[in-house]
Amino acid sequence: MRVVTCSLSLMLTMAFSASANAQVELPRPVPAAKLSQQVGLTEIAIDYECPAAKSRKIWGGVVPFGELWTIGPGGASKVRFTKDVTVADRVVPAGTYWLLAIPTATTWTVMLNKSPDPIASARDYKPELDVVRLKVTPKATPRRERLMFTFSDLTDDRASLDLEWDSLRVSVPIQVNTTQQVLSSINGLDGAWRSFANAARYMLEKKKDYDAGLKYIDQALALKDDWYSMWVKGALLAAKGDFGSARDWAVKAHDLAAQVGNGAPLEADLDKSIADWTRKSGRPAKELQPLTKVDADSPKKVSLTKSEDSATPTTPPAFTAKPTAERATAPASPVDDPPVLRRARLRHR
């Protein structure tokens, strides 16, 4: 009987020991969150916590008015910028900052602070380390149970970082310097024709600054006679309403593409541009040399490439930065085409 009793005692001891060592994974009461957004060439990211309202009064209750709020029970939220940005007309260098606020019923003061140490409470906050202080007005929004950050009003040049909780939204406008960054990158490539063509395309599509685009495309053409650059120049002139000159440049592009032989994949769209700009200019139509020819031994169309070996039209090479100071006639096409060319690029991928 004693042996049985000892065995039972040992089994119970082992069972309780296993139960004590077992770990049950439960959700955190205040989960952590991360959010990032690419804005132009700049990445904006924020690490924060998501407390729940739980039927409590948030504004003027859980979050007292007129006092420093770290925007999270565990401490200040962390914001990162991969490039310089502008907040409230203040340039904020690339880096990591703490996001804090002083809410009131009508306006908020929002701060970006560059403290090297975490800010867990008002005791850790040093106002002299603020890089930005801005006043914002809260707005009503559909109710959110948990605090959440979102991005809105996204363009290549700006975004709004929005804090939403309960029935309130506070937005922090952030400007990025995409145009300056693009042009700085372009100008740092020793004047390569492709970089200037890229700048012209950017001005055509994104900034709608056609005069600046013409300046860049002329610099590209001064370095290299490229049929695609000629087409971009035609598109810029058409955007300015000069359809006669646009048509002339498109015809030059067509003639050069026929000469060097790799424009066949975009022939239909180039011809369409010529026809459209011819009609709008009121000039007589011009008979164009086909960008493909029929082989004497076969009815199959082949591209007018230098080797003339392939029966499949070749797609123009990708637009990559490759500095050169020599004029040449070998064509290349950008990765992202102007609007008049985009459909053809997608069709011939």
Short mmCIF file of C-alpha atoms in Angstrom, two decimals:
data_model
loop_
_atom_site.label_atom_id
_atom_site.label_comp_id
_atom_site.label_asym_id
_atom_site.label_seq_id
_atom_site.Cartn_x
_atom_site.Cartn_y
_atom_site.Cartn_z
CA MET A 1 0.00 0.00 0.00
CA ARG A 2 2.89 2.36 0.79
CA VAL A 3 4.41 1.81 -2.70
CA VAL A 4 1.11 2.69 -4.40
CA THR A 5 0.76 5.82 -2.24
CA CYS A 6 4.29 6.98 -3.08
CA SER A 7 3.74 6.42 -6.82
CA LEU A 8 0.52 8.42 -6.76
CA SER A 9 2.22 11.25 -4.87
CA LEU A 10 5.03 11.35 -7.42
CA MET A 11 2.58 11.50 -10.34
CA LEU A 12 0.65 14.37 -8.76
CA THR A 13 3.88 16.26 -8.07
CA MET A 14 4.97 15.87 -11.69
CA ALA A 15 1.55 16.96 -12.96
CA PHE A 16 1.54 20.16 -10.85
CA SER A 17 5.12 20.89 -11.87
CA ALA A 18 4.25 20.60 -15.58
CA SER A 19 1.22 22.85 -15.09
CA ALA A 20 3.31 25.49 -13.34
CA ASN A 21 5.89 25.51 -16.13
CA ALA A 22 3.34 25.67 -18.97
CA GLN A 23 2.96 29.09 -20.65
CA VAL A 24 -0.28 30.29 -22.18
CA GLU A 25 0.15 32.96 -24.85
CA LEU A 26 -2.40 35.73 -24.49
CA PRO A 27 -2.92 38.89 -26.56
CA ARG A 28 -1.32 42.06 -25.24
CA PRO A 29 -3.80 44.51 -23.69
CA VAL A 30 -2.12 47.28 -25.67
CA PRO A 31 -0.74 45.79 -28.92
CA ALA A 32 2.16 47.38 -30.74
CA ALA A 33 1.85 48.60 -34.32
CA LYS A 34 4.12 49.71 -37.15
CA LEU A 35 3.15 51.75 -40.18
CA SER A 36 5.31 52.91 -43.08
CA GLN A 37 4.58 54.76 -46.30
CA GLN A 38 6.70 55.65 -49.30
CA VAL A 39 6.09 59.29 -50.26
CA GLY A 40 7.98 60.12 -53.42
CA LEU A 41 11.52 58.98 -52.62
CA THR A 42 11.08 59.29 -48.86
CA GLU A 43 9.90 56.57 -46.48
CA ILE A 44 7.95 57.73 -43.42
CA ALA A 45 7.47 55.15 -40.65
CA ILE A 46 5.95 55.21 -37.19
CA ASP A 47 6.08 52.74 -34.28
CA TYR A 48 3.29 53.16 -31.74
CA GLU A 49 0.86 51.41 -29.37
CA CYS A 50 -2.88 50.86 -29.81
CA PRO A 51 -4.77 51.34 -26.52
CA ALA A 52 -8.52 50.62 -26.52
CA ALA A 53 -11.25 53.03 -25.45
CA LYS A 54 -13.25 50.41 -23.49
CA SER A 55 -16.26 52.72 -23.04
CA ARG A 56 -14.08 55.27 -21.26
CA LYS A 57 -14.06 59.01 -21.85
CA ILE A 58 -10.91 59.53 -23.89
CA TRP A 59 -10.51 63.24 -24.55
CA GLY A 60 -10.43 65.17 -21.31
CA GLY A 61 -10.50 61.84 -19.45
CA VAL A 62 -7.97 59.13 -20.28
CA VAL A 63 -6.06 61.85 -22.13
CA PRO A 64 -6.21 64.98 -19.94
CA PHE A 65 -6.44 68.36 -21.65
CA GLY A 66 -3.54 70.76 -21.28
CA GLU A 67 -0.98 68.12 -20.29
CA LEU A 68 1.83 66.40 -22.17
CA TRP A 69 0.65 63.16 -23.80
CA THR A 70 3.17 60.59 -25.00
CA ILE A 71 0.59 59.12 -27.42
CA GLY A 72 0.72 55.66 -25.91
CA PRO A 73 0.78 54.20 -22.40
CA GLY A 74 4.26 52.76 -22.93
CA GLY A 75 5.88 56.04 -23.99
CA ALA A 76 6.19 58.37 -26.95
CA SER A 77 5.60 57.07 -30.45
CA LYS A 78 8.65 56.91 -32.73
CA VAL A 79 8.68 58.51 -36.21
CA ARG A 80 11.40 57.92 -38.82
CA PHE A 81 12.19 59.79 -42.06
CA THR A 82 14.67 58.34 -44.55
CA LYS A 83 15.21 61.75 -46.17
CA ASP A 84 14.80 65.36 -45.10
CA VAL A 85 11.18 66.50 -44.83
CA THR A 86 9.37 69.72 -43.99
CA VAL A 87 6.84 69.98 -41.15
CA ALA A 88 5.19 73.31 -40.31
CA ASP A 89 7.67 75.16 -42.55
CA ARG A 90 10.57 73.67 -40.58
CA VAL A 91 13.10 71.41 -42.25
CA VAL A 92 13.39 68.14 -40.34
CA PRO A 93 16.60 66.24 -41.19
CA ALA A 94 16.39 62.54 -41.96
CA GLY A 95 16.37 60.53 -38.75
CA THR A 96 14.23 59.26 -35.86
CA TYR A 97 12.11 61.45 -33.59
CA TRP A 98 9.63 61.11 -30.72
CA LEU A 99 6.05 62.22 -31.41
CA LEU A 100 4.24 63.93 -28.52
CA ALA A 101 1.25 66.22 -28.09
CA ILE A 102 -0.49 68.60 -25.70
CA PRO A 103 -4.22 68.25 -26.50
CA THR A 104 -6.95 70.74 -25.65
CA ALA A 105 -10.63 70.75 -26.52
CA THR A 106 -10.07 73.03 -29.53
CA THR A 107 -6.40 72.83 -30.62
CA TRP A 108 -3.44 70.53 -30.19
CA THR A 109 0.25 71.29 -30.00
CA VAL A 110 2.19 68.49 -31.70
CA MET A 111 5.93 68.11 -31.19
CA LEU A 112 8.76 66.18 -32.82
CA ASN A 113 11.52 65.75 -30.26
CA LYS A 114 15.09 64.55 -30.92
CA SER A 115 15.85 63.22 -27.44
CA PRO A 116 18.45 60.44 -27.63
CA ASP A 117 16.58 58.58 -24.87
CA PRO A 118 12.99 57.26 -24.84
CA ILE A 119 10.33 59.60 -23.48
CA ALA A 120 8.13 57.51 -21.19
CA SER A 121 6.52 60.39 -19.28
CA ALA A 122 6.55 64.16 -18.83
CA ARG A 123 9.64 63.80 -16.57
CA ASP A 124 11.68 62.62 -19.57
CA TYR A 125 10.55 65.42 -21.87
CA LYS A 126 13.00 68.23 -22.68
CA PRO A 127 11.27 71.02 -24.67
CA GLU A 128 14.61 72.41 -25.83
CA LEU A 129 15.07 69.24 -27.93
CA ASP A 130 11.92 69.87 -29.98
CA VAL A 131 12.70 70.23 -33.69
CA VAL A 132 9.08 71.10 -34.55
CA ARG A 133 6.09 72.45 -32.63
CA LEU A 134 2.92 73.01 -34.60
CA LYS A 135 -0.69 73.84 -33.83
CA VAL A 136 -3.35 71.59 -35.38
CA THR A 137 -7.13 71.52 -35.12
CA PRO A 138 -8.81 68.18 -34.28
CA LYS A 139 -11.69 67.04 -36.47
CA ALA A 140 -14.58 64.63 -35.98
CA THR A 141 -14.23 61.19 -37.54
CA PRO A 142 -16.06 57.83 -37.42
CA ARG A 143 -15.36 56.15 -34.11
CA ARG A 144 -12.31 53.93 -33.65
CA GLU A 145 -12.10 51.65 -30.62
CA ARG A 146 -8.29 51.58 -30.70
CA LEU A 147 -5.82 54.35 -31.35
CA MET A 148 -4.53 54.13 -34.91
CA PHE A 149 -2.27 56.08 -37.28
CA THR A 150 -2.99 56.31 -41.01
CA PHE A 151 -1.66 58.23 -44.01
CA SER A 152 -3.87 60.35 -46.24
CA ASP A 153 -3.63 63.02 -48.99
CA LEU A 154 -0.75 61.13 -50.58
CA THR A 155 1.09 62.63 -53.56
CA ASP A 156 4.70 62.46 -54.73
CA ASP A 157 5.35 65.62 -52.71
CA ARG A 158 3.37 65.35 -49.48
CA ALA A 159 1.35 63.21 -47.08
CA SER A 160 -0.72 63.66 -43.97
CA LEU A 161 0.03 61.55 -40.89
CA ASP A 162 -3.32 61.12 -39.13
CA LEU A 163 -3.91 60.03 -35.54
CA GLU A 164 -7.43 58.63 -34.99
CA TRP A 165 -8.99 57.47 -31.73
CA ASP A 166 -12.51 57.48 -30.40
CA SER A 167 -14.30 60.03 -32.62
CA LEU A 168 -11.42 62.41 -33.27
CA ARG A 169 -8.71 62.82 -35.91
CA VAL A 170 -5.58 64.97 -35.75
CA SER A 171 -3.50 65.42 -38.92
CA VAL A 172 0.15 66.39 -39.27
CA PRO A 173 1.03 67.59 -42.81
CA ILE A 174 4.44 66.47 -44.07
CA GLN A 175 6.15 67.82 -47.18
CA VAL A 176 8.88 65.85 -48.95
CA ASN A 177 11.39 67.13 -51.47
CA THR A 178 10.86 64.70 -54.33
CA THR A 179 11.44 67.11 -57.22
CA GLN A 180 14.68 68.47 -55.76
CA GLN A 181 15.86 64.94 -54.98
CA VAL A 182 15.10 63.71 -58.50
CA LEU A 183 16.84 66.64 -60.15
CA SER A 184 19.80 66.40 -57.80
CA SER A 185 20.18 62.75 -58.70
CA ILE A 186 19.91 63.56 -62.39
CA ASN A 187 22.39 66.43 -62.26
CA GLY A 188 24.86 64.20 -60.44
CA LEU A 189 25.22 61.85 -63.39
CA ASP A 190 27.69 63.94 -65.40
CA GLY A 191 25.11 65.11 -67.94
CA ALA A 192 24.26 61.69 -69.37
CA TRP A 193 21.61 61.96 -72.09
CA ARG A 194 19.41 59.39 -70.41
CA SER A 195 19.33 61.34 -67.18
CA PHE A 196 18.19 64.46 -69.04
CA ALA A 197 15.53 62.45 -70.88
CA ASN A 198 14.36 61.08 -67.53
CA ALA A 199 14.10 64.63 -66.20
CA ALA A 200 12.09 65.70 -69.24
CA ARG A 201 9.70 62.79 -68.84
CA TYR A 202 9.29 63.60 -65.13
CA MET A 203 8.44 67.22 -65.94
CA LEU A 204 5.96 66.05 -68.58
CA GLU A 205 4.12 63.53 -66.45
CA LYS A 206 4.43 64.64 -62.85
CA LYS A 207 5.11 68.34 -62.63
CA LYS A 208 3.42 69.49 -65.86
CA ASP A 209 6.31 71.92 -66.26
CA TYR A 210 6.65 71.65 -70.03
CA ASP A 211 9.21 74.45 -70.44
CA ALA A 212 11.56 72.76 -67.99
CA GLY A 213 10.89 69.46 -69.76
CA LEU A 214 11.87 70.98 -73.12
CA LYS A 215 15.07 72.30 -71.57
CA TYR A 216 16.03 68.82 -70.39
CA ILE A 217 15.04 67.02 -73.58
CA ASP A 218 17.08 69.47 -75.65
CA GLN A 219 20.07 68.65 -73.44
CA ALA A 220 19.43 64.95 -74.00
CA LEU A 221 19.22 65.39 -77.77
CA ALA A 222 22.40 67.48 -77.75
CA LEU A 223 24.21 64.43 -76.39
CA LYS A 224 22.49 61.75 -78.45
CA ASP A 225 20.12 61.59 -81.43
CA ASP A 226 17.59 59.17 -79.99
CA TRP A 227 14.20 58.58 -81.59
CA TYR A 228 12.49 58.06 -78.27
CA SER A 229 13.80 61.41 -76.97
CA MET A 230 12.44 63.01 -80.14
CA TRP A 231 9.04 61.51 -79.36
CA VAL A 232 9.19 62.84 -75.80
CA LYS A 233 9.98 66.29 -77.21
CA GLY A 234 6.97 65.98 -79.50
CA ALA A 235 4.79 65.07 -76.51
CA LEU A 236 6.04 68.12 -74.59
CA LEU A 237 5.33 70.42 -77.54
CA ALA A 238 1.86 68.89 -77.96
CA ALA A 239 1.20 69.47 -74.25
CA LYS A 240 1.98 73.17 -74.88
CA GLY A 241 -0.43 73.22 -77.83
CA ASP A 242 2.24 73.42 -80.56
CA PHE A 243 0.90 70.48 -82.57
CA GLY A 244 2.75 71.40 -85.79
CA SER A 245 6.16 71.20 -84.14
CA ALA A 246 5.05 68.15 -82.15
CA ARG A 247 4.13 66.40 -85.40
CA ASP A 248 7.48 67.33 -86.98
CA TRP A 249 9.42 65.87 -84.06
CA ALA A 250 7.31 62.72 -84.06
CA VAL A 251 7.99 62.26 -87.79
CA LYS A 252 11.73 62.68 -87.09
CA ALA A 253 11.39 60.04 -84.37
CA HIS A 254 9.61 57.71 -86.81
CA ASP A 255 12.25 58.19 -89.52
CA LEU A 256 15.11 57.55 -87.10
CA ALA A 257 13.35 54.51 -85.63
CA ALA A 258 12.97 53.11 -89.15
CA GLN A 259 16.68 53.73 -89.76
CA VAL A 260 18.02 52.06 -86.62
CA GLY A 261 15.32 49.45 -86.56
CA ASN A 262 14.09 48.77 -83.01
CA GLY A 263 10.96 50.91 -82.94
CA ALA A 264 8.60 48.30 -84.33
CA PRO A 265 6.98 47.38 -80.97
CA LEU A 266 5.83 51.00 -80.56
CA GLU A 267 5.07 51.69 -84.22
CA ALA A 268 1.28 51.77 -83.84
CA ASP A 269 1.36 54.25 -80.97
CA LEU A 270 3.95 56.46 -82.65
CA ASP A 271 1.87 56.50 -85.83
CA LYS A 272 -1.21 57.35 -83.76
CA SER A 273 0.60 60.31 -82.19
CA ILE A 274 1.68 61.54 -85.62
CA ALA A 275 -1.85 61.22 -86.99
CA ASP A 276 -3.34 62.97 -83.97
CA TRP A 277 -0.88 65.87 -84.00
CA THR A 278 -1.15 66.16 -87.81
CA ARG A 279 -4.93 66.49 -87.54
CA LYS A 280 -4.73 69.07 -84.75
CA SER A 281 -2.08 71.08 -86.60
CA GLY A 282 -4.12 71.20 -89.83
CA ARG A 283 -1.16 70.02 -91.89
CA PRO A 284 -1.44 67.47 -94.68
CA ALA A 285 -0.76 63.88 -93.75
CA LYS A 286 2.70 62.50 -94.46
CA GLU A 287 3.35 59.02 -95.81
CA LEU A 288 5.55 57.20 -93.32
CA GLN A 289 8.15 54.52 -93.95
CA PRO A 290 7.07 51.32 -92.14
CA LEU A 291 9.19 50.36 -89.16
CA THR A 292 8.95 46.72 -90.29
CA LYS A 293 9.53 45.13 -93.69
CA VAL A 294 8.52 41.89 -95.39
CA ASP A 295 11.29 39.38 -95.95
CA ALA A 296 11.67 38.47 -99.60
CA ASP A 297 11.60 34.77 -98.74
CA SER A 298 8.80 34.89 -96.23
CA PRO A 299 5.61 36.91 -95.72
CA LYS A 300 6.43 37.13 -92.03
CA LYS A 301 7.28 40.62 -90.76
CA VAL A 302 10.71 41.06 -89.23
CA SER A 303 12.15 44.00 -87.34
CA LEU A 304 14.71 46.27 -88.95
CA THR A 305 17.42 45.48 -86.41
CA LYS A 306 21.08 45.78 -87.21
CA SER A 307 21.47 42.01 -87.50
CA GLU A 308 18.05 41.47 -89.13
CA ASP A 309 18.24 37.89 -87.85
CA SER A 310 15.22 37.86 -85.58
CA ALA A 311 11.61 37.42 -86.69
CA THR A 312 10.37 38.98 -83.43
CA PRO A 313 10.43 42.78 -82.99
CA THR A 314 12.81 43.70 -80.19
CA THR A 315 11.65 45.87 -77.32
CA PRO A 316 13.75 49.02 -76.83
CA PRO A 317 16.31 48.54 -74.04
CA ALA A 318 15.44 49.66 -70.52
CA PHE A 319 16.23 53.24 -69.56
CA THR A 320 19.19 52.93 -67.18
CA ALA A 321 21.69 55.58 -66.20
CA LYS A 322 24.81 55.18 -68.32
CA PRO A 323 26.86 58.38 -68.67
CA THR A 324 28.25 59.14 -72.10
CA ALA A 325 29.48 62.21 -73.85
CA GLU A 326 29.28 60.85 -77.37
CA ARG A 327 26.50 61.36 -79.88
CA ALA A 328 25.05 58.11 -81.15
CA THR A 329 22.02 56.78 -82.93
CA ALA A 330 21.25 53.63 -80.92
CA PRO A 331 17.83 54.14 -79.30
CA ALA A 332 16.70 53.46 -75.78
CA SER A 333 13.37 53.90 -74.04
CA PRO A 334 12.64 54.97 -70.45
CA VAL A 335 11.31 52.56 -67.90
CA ASP A 336 8.22 54.75 -67.44
CA ASP A 337 6.95 56.15 -70.71
CA PRO A 338 5.13 59.42 -71.27
CA PRO A 339 1.33 59.08 -71.37
CA VAL A 340 1.25 58.81 -75.16
CA LEU A 341 3.59 55.81 -74.98
CA ARG A 342 2.52 53.98 -71.83
CA ARG A 343 -0.05 51.69 -73.42
CA ALA A 344 2.43 50.33 -75.93
CA ARG A 345 5.02 49.69 -73.24
CA LEU A 346 2.57 47.66 -71.21
CA ARG A 347 1.42 45.73 -74.27
CA HIS A 348 4.93 44.70 -75.26
CA ARG A 349 6.29 43.65 -71.89
#
